[in-house]
Amino acid sequence: MKAVTFLLGLIASMLFALSTNRHHERGWGRRCSPRAATGLRIAAWVCVGVDFVMAIVAWGTVFGPIGWVASCMVGAAATFLLLNLLPAPPPHRKARP
């Protein structure tokens, strides 16, 4: 159960990062549309809320919020390392007619 909270923290941080044009363009080769960015941010906030509930279930009402903050920080740190230290994928090539 505790591993799920850290996984949700990572997913939420990744979704927040991918809703920005810089990271979206690096991963998919195109800018993020406003509709897609909004959808990614909503999904990230849902993950944050579910993560809080899962942390309360896993650690209890006293240590749950502390575990939730820890899972959010670990997710943000892992997202930072993954997006900034991994090599960028090769640029997308357009098909020739």
mmCIF file with all atom_site columns, C-alpha atoms in Angstrom:
data_model
loop_
_atom_site.group_PDB
_atom_site.id
_atom_site.type_symbol
_atom_site.label_atom_id
_atom_site.label_alt_id
_atom_site.label_comp_id
_atom_site.label_asym_id
_atom_site.label_entity_id
_atom_site.label_seq_id
_atom_site.pdbx_PDB_ins_code
_atom_site.Cartn_x
_atom_site.Cartn_y
_atom_site.Cartn_z
_atom_site.occupancy
_atom_site.B_iso_or_equiv
_atom_site.pdbx_formal_charge
_atom_site.auth_seq_id
_atom_site.auth_comp_id
_atom_site.auth_asym_id
_atom_site.auth_atom_id
_atom_site.pdbx_PDB_model_num
ATOM 1  C CA . MET A 1 1  ? 0.000  0.000  0.000   1.00 0.00 ? 1  MET A CA 1
ATOM 2  C CA . LYS A 1 2  ? 2.855  2.386  0.781   1.00 0.00 ? 2  LYS A CA 1
ATOM 3  C CA . ALA A 1 3  ? 4.439  1.708  -2.588  1.00 0.00 ? 3  ALA A CA 1
ATOM 4  C CA . VAL A 1 4  ? 1.175  2.755  -4.245  1.00 0.00 ? 4  VAL A CA 1
ATOM 5  C CA . THR A 1 5  ? 1.363  6.165  -2.578  1.00 0.00 ? 5  THR A CA 1
ATOM 6  C CA . PHE A 1 6  ? 4.863  6.744  -3.927  1.00 0.00 ? 6  PHE A CA 1
ATOM 7  C CA . LEU A 1 7  ? 3.799  5.542  -7.370  1.00 0.00 ? 7  LEU A CA 1
ATOM 8  C CA . LEU A 1 8  ? 0.832  7.935  -7.365  1.00 0.00 ? 8  LEU A CA 1
ATOM 9  C CA . GLY A 1 9  ? 3.152  10.786 -6.323  1.00 0.00 ? 9  GLY A CA 1
ATOM 10 C CA . LEU A 1 10 ? 5.411  9.970  -9.263  1.00 0.00 ? 10 LEU A CA 1
ATOM 11 C CA . ILE A 1 11 ? 2.495  9.755  -11.702 1.00 0.00 ? 11 ILE A CA 1
ATOM 12 C CA . ALA A 1 12 ? 1.062  13.072 -10.487 1.00 0.00 ? 12 ALA A CA 1
ATOM 13 C CA . SER A 1 13 ? 4.417  14.828 -10.855 1.00 0.00 ? 13 SER A CA 1
ATOM 14 C CA . MET A 1 14 ? 4.914  13.379 -14.329 1.00 0.00 ? 14 MET A CA 1
ATOM 15 C CA . LEU A 1 15 ? 1.461  14.527 -15.406 1.00 0.00 ? 15 LEU A CA 1
ATOM 16 C CA . PHE A 1 16 ? 2.120  18.043 -14.110 1.00 0.00 ? 16 PHE A CA 1
ATOM 17 C CA . ALA A 1 17 ? 5.442  18.115 -15.959 1.00 0.00 ? 17 ALA A CA 1
ATOM 18 C CA . LEU A 1 18 ? 3.970  16.798 -19.204 1.00 0.00 ? 18 LEU A CA 1
ATOM 19 C CA . SER A 1 19 ? 1.295  19.494 -19.131 1.00 0.00 ? 19 SER A CA 1
ATOM 20 C CA . THR A 1 20 ? 4.039  22.061 -19.811 1.00 0.00 ? 20 THR A CA 1
ATOM 21 C CA . ASN A 1 21 ? 5.097  22.747 -23.390 1.00 0.00 ? 21 ASN A CA 1
ATOM 22 C CA . ARG A 1 22 ? 8.785  22.170 -22.718 1.00 0.00 ? 22 ARG A CA 1
ATOM 23 C CA . HIS A 1 23 ? 8.467  18.600 -21.475 1.00 0.00 ? 23 HIS A CA 1
ATOM 24 C CA . HIS A 1 24 ? 5.565  17.724 -23.762 1.00 0.00 ? 24 HIS A CA 1
ATOM 25 C CA . GLU A 1 25 ? 7.498  18.852 -26.826 1.00 0.00 ? 25 GLU A CA 1
ATOM 26 C CA . ARG A 1 26 ? 10.581 16.940 -25.718 1.00 0.00 ? 26 ARG A CA 1
ATOM 27 C CA . GLY A 1 27 ? 8.631  13.727 -25.301 1.00 0.00 ? 27 GLY A CA 1
ATOM 28 C CA . TRP A 1 28 ? 6.195  13.880 -28.203 1.00 0.00 ? 28 TRP A CA 1
ATOM 29 C CA . GLY A 1 29 ? 7.789  16.350 -30.606 1.00 0.00 ? 29 GLY A CA 1
ATOM 30 C CA . ARG A 1 30 ? 4.904  18.814 -30.518 1.00 0.00 ? 30 ARG A CA 1
ATOM 31 C CA . ARG A 1 31 ? 3.570  21.458 -28.185 1.00 0.00 ? 31 ARG A CA 1
ATOM 32 C CA . CYS A 1 32 ? 0.810  20.614 -25.772 1.00 0.00 ? 32 CYS A CA 1
ATOM 33 C CA . SER A 1 33 ? -2.608 21.916 -26.794 1.00 0.00 ? 33 SER A CA 1
ATOM 34 C CA . PRO A 1 34 ? -4.523 23.900 -24.174 1.00 0.00 ? 34 PRO A CA 1
ATOM 35 C CA . ARG A 1 35 ? -7.181 21.184 -23.979 1.00 0.00 ? 35 ARG A CA 1
ATOM 36 C CA . ALA A 1 36 ? -4.574 18.444 -23.474 1.00 0.00 ? 36 ALA A CA 1
ATOM 37 C CA . ALA A 1 37 ? -2.731 20.526 -20.869 1.00 0.00 ? 37 ALA A CA 1
ATOM 38 C CA . THR A 1 38 ? -5.949 21.038 -18.936 1.00 0.00 ? 38 THR A CA 1
ATOM 39 C CA . GLY A 1 39 ? -6.713 17.316 -19.087 1.00 0.00 ? 39 GLY A CA 1
ATOM 40 C CA . LEU A 1 40 ? -3.228 16.422 -17.872 1.00 0.00 ? 40 LEU A CA 1
ATOM 41 C CA . ARG A 1 41 ? -3.470 18.886 -14.985 1.00 0.00 ? 41 ARG A CA 1
ATOM 42 C CA . ILE A 1 42 ? -6.892 17.579 -13.951 1.00 0.00 ? 42 ILE A CA 1
ATOM 43 C CA . ALA A 1 43 ? -5.579 14.009 -14.028 1.00 0.00 ? 43 ALA A CA 1
ATOM 44 C CA . ALA A 1 44 ? -2.574 15.098 -11.946 1.00 0.00 ? 44 ALA A CA 1
ATOM 45 C CA . TRP A 1 45 ? -4.796 16.731 -9.308  1.00 0.00 ? 45 TRP A CA 1
ATOM 46 C CA . VAL A 1 46 ? -6.957 13.602 -9.179  1.00 0.00 ? 46 VAL A CA 1
ATOM 47 C CA . CYS A 1 47 ? -3.800 11.563 -8.574  1.00 0.00 ? 47 CYS A CA 1
ATOM 48 C CA . VAL A 1 48 ? -2.774 13.951 -5.787  1.00 0.00 ? 48 VAL A CA 1
ATOM 49 C CA . GLY A 1 49 ? -6.182 13.565 -4.115  1.00 0.00 ? 49 GLY A CA 1
ATOM 50 C CA . VAL A 1 50 ? -6.190 9.779  -4.434  1.00 0.00 ? 50 VAL A CA 1
ATOM 51 C CA . ASP A 1 51 ? -2.610 9.760  -3.173  1.00 0.00 ? 51 ASP A CA 1
ATOM 52 C CA . PHE A 1 52 ? -3.687 11.609 -0.029  1.00 0.00 ? 52 PHE A CA 1
ATOM 53 C CA . VAL A 1 53 ? -6.451 9.084  0.652   1.00 0.00 ? 53 VAL A CA 1
ATOM 54 C CA . MET A 1 54 ? -4.080 6.173  0.035   1.00 0.00 ? 54 MET A CA 1
ATOM 55 C CA . ALA A 1 55 ? -1.512 7.686  2.413   1.00 0.00 ? 55 ALA A CA 1
ATOM 56 C CA . ILE A 1 56 ? -4.152 7.978  5.154   1.00 0.00 ? 56 ILE A CA 1
ATOM 57 C CA . VAL A 1 57 ? -5.109 4.331  4.581   1.00 0.00 ? 57 VAL A CA 1
ATOM 58 C CA . ALA A 1 58 ? -1.481 3.170  4.554   1.00 0.00 ? 58 ALA A CA 1
ATOM 59 C CA . TRP A 1 59 ? -0.065 5.187  7.454   1.00 0.00 ? 59 TRP A CA 1
ATOM 60 C CA . GLY A 1 60 ? -3.122 6.216  9.469   1.00 0.00 ? 60 GLY A CA 1
ATOM 61 C CA . THR A 1 61 ? -4.492 9.627  10.316  1.00 0.00 ? 61 THR A CA 1
ATOM 62 C CA . VAL A 1 62 ? -1.419 10.776 12.261  1.00 0.00 ? 62 VAL A CA 1
ATOM 63 C CA . PHE A 1 63 ? 1.389  9.835  9.868   1.00 0.00 ? 63 PHE A CA 1
ATOM 64 C CA . GLY A 1 64 ? -0.683 9.743  6.672   1.00 0.00 ? 64 GLY A CA 1
ATOM 65 C CA . PRO A 1 65 ? -0.280 13.437 5.804   1.00 0.00 ? 65 PRO A CA 1
ATOM 66 C CA . ILE A 1 66 ? 3.461  13.173 6.493   1.00 0.00 ? 66 ILE A CA 1
ATOM 67 C CA . GLY A 1 67 ? 3.711  10.133 4.226   1.00 0.00 ? 67 GLY A CA 1
ATOM 68 C CA . TRP A 1 68 ? 1.669  11.954 1.591   1.00 0.00 ? 68 TRP A CA 1
ATOM 69 C CA . VAL A 1 69 ? 4.033  14.932 1.579   1.00 0.00 ? 69 VAL A CA 1
ATOM 70 C CA . ALA A 1 70 ? 6.980  12.533 1.410   1.00 0.00 ? 70 ALA A CA 1
ATOM 71 C CA . SER A 1 71 ? 5.456  10.691 -1.559  1.00 0.00 ? 71 SER A CA 1
ATOM 72 C CA . CYS A 1 72 ? 4.825  13.992 -3.365  1.00 0.00 ? 72 CYS A CA 1
ATOM 73 C CA . MET A 1 73 ? 8.417  15.121 -2.759  1.00 0.00 ? 73 MET A CA 1
ATOM 74 C CA . VAL A 1 74 ? 9.900  11.797 -3.858  1.00 0.00 ? 74 VAL A CA 1
ATOM 75 C CA . GLY A 1 75 ? 7.712  11.865 -6.978  1.00 0.00 ? 75 GLY A CA 1
ATOM 76 C CA . ALA A 1 76 ? 8.814  15.399 -7.801  1.00 0.00 ? 76 ALA A CA 1
ATOM 77 C CA . ALA A 1 77 ? 12.489 14.530 -7.290  1.00 0.00 ? 77 ALA A CA 1
ATOM 78 C CA . ALA A 1 78 ? 12.221 11.404 -9.450  1.00 0.00 ? 78 ALA A CA 1
ATOM 79 C CA . THR A 1 79 ? 10.395 13.364 -12.154 1.00 0.00 ? 79 THR A CA 1
ATOM 80 C CA . PHE A 1 80 ? 13.091 16.031 -12.114 1.00 0.00 ? 80 PHE A CA 1
ATOM 81 C CA . LEU A 1 81 ? 15.823 13.429 -12.467 1.00 0.00 ? 81 LEU A CA 1
ATOM 82 C CA . LEU A 1 82 ? 14.024 11.470 -15.191 1.00 0.00 ? 82 LEU A CA 1
ATOM 83 C CA . LEU A 1 83 ? 13.112 14.457 -17.330 1.00 0.00 ? 83 LEU A CA 1
ATOM 84 C CA . ASN A 1 84 ? 16.357 16.384 -16.997 1.00 0.00 ? 84 ASN A CA 1
ATOM 85 C CA . LEU A 1 85 ? 19.095 13.761 -16.811 1.00 0.00 ? 85 LEU A CA 1
ATOM 86 C CA . LEU A 1 86 ? 17.910 11.158 -19.312 1.00 0.00 ? 86 LEU A CA 1
ATOM 87 C CA . PRO A 1 87 ? 18.992 11.800 -22.894 1.00 0.00 ? 87 PRO A CA 1
ATOM 88 C CA . ALA A 1 88 ? 16.390 13.363 -25.142 1.00 0.00 ? 88 ALA A CA 1
ATOM 89 C CA . PRO A 1 89 ? 14.842 11.093 -27.765 1.00 0.00 ? 89 PRO A CA 1
ATOM 90 C CA . PRO A 1 90 ? 15.900 11.662 -31.385 1.00 0.00 ? 90 PRO A CA 1
ATOM 91 C CA . PRO A 1 91 ? 13.892 14.356 -33.186 1.00 0.00 ? 91 PRO A CA 1
ATOM 92 C CA . HIS A 1 92 ? 10.832 13.226 -35.098 1.00 0.00 ? 92 HIS A CA 1
ATOM 93 C CA . ARG A 1 93 ? 11.213 13.102 -38.854 1.00 0.00 ? 93 ARG A CA 1
ATOM 94 C CA . LYS A 1 94 ? 8.459  14.036 -41.220 1.00 0.00 ? 94 LYS A CA 1
ATOM 95 C CA . ALA A 1 95 ? 7.525  11.438 -43.794 1.00 0.00 ? 95 ALA A CA 1
ATOM 96 C CA . ARG A 1 96 ? 8.555  12.193 -47.354 1.00 0.00 ? 96 ARG A CA 1
ATOM 97 C CA . PRO A 1 97 ? 5.810  12.184 -49.977 1.00 0.00 ? 97 PRO A CA 1
#
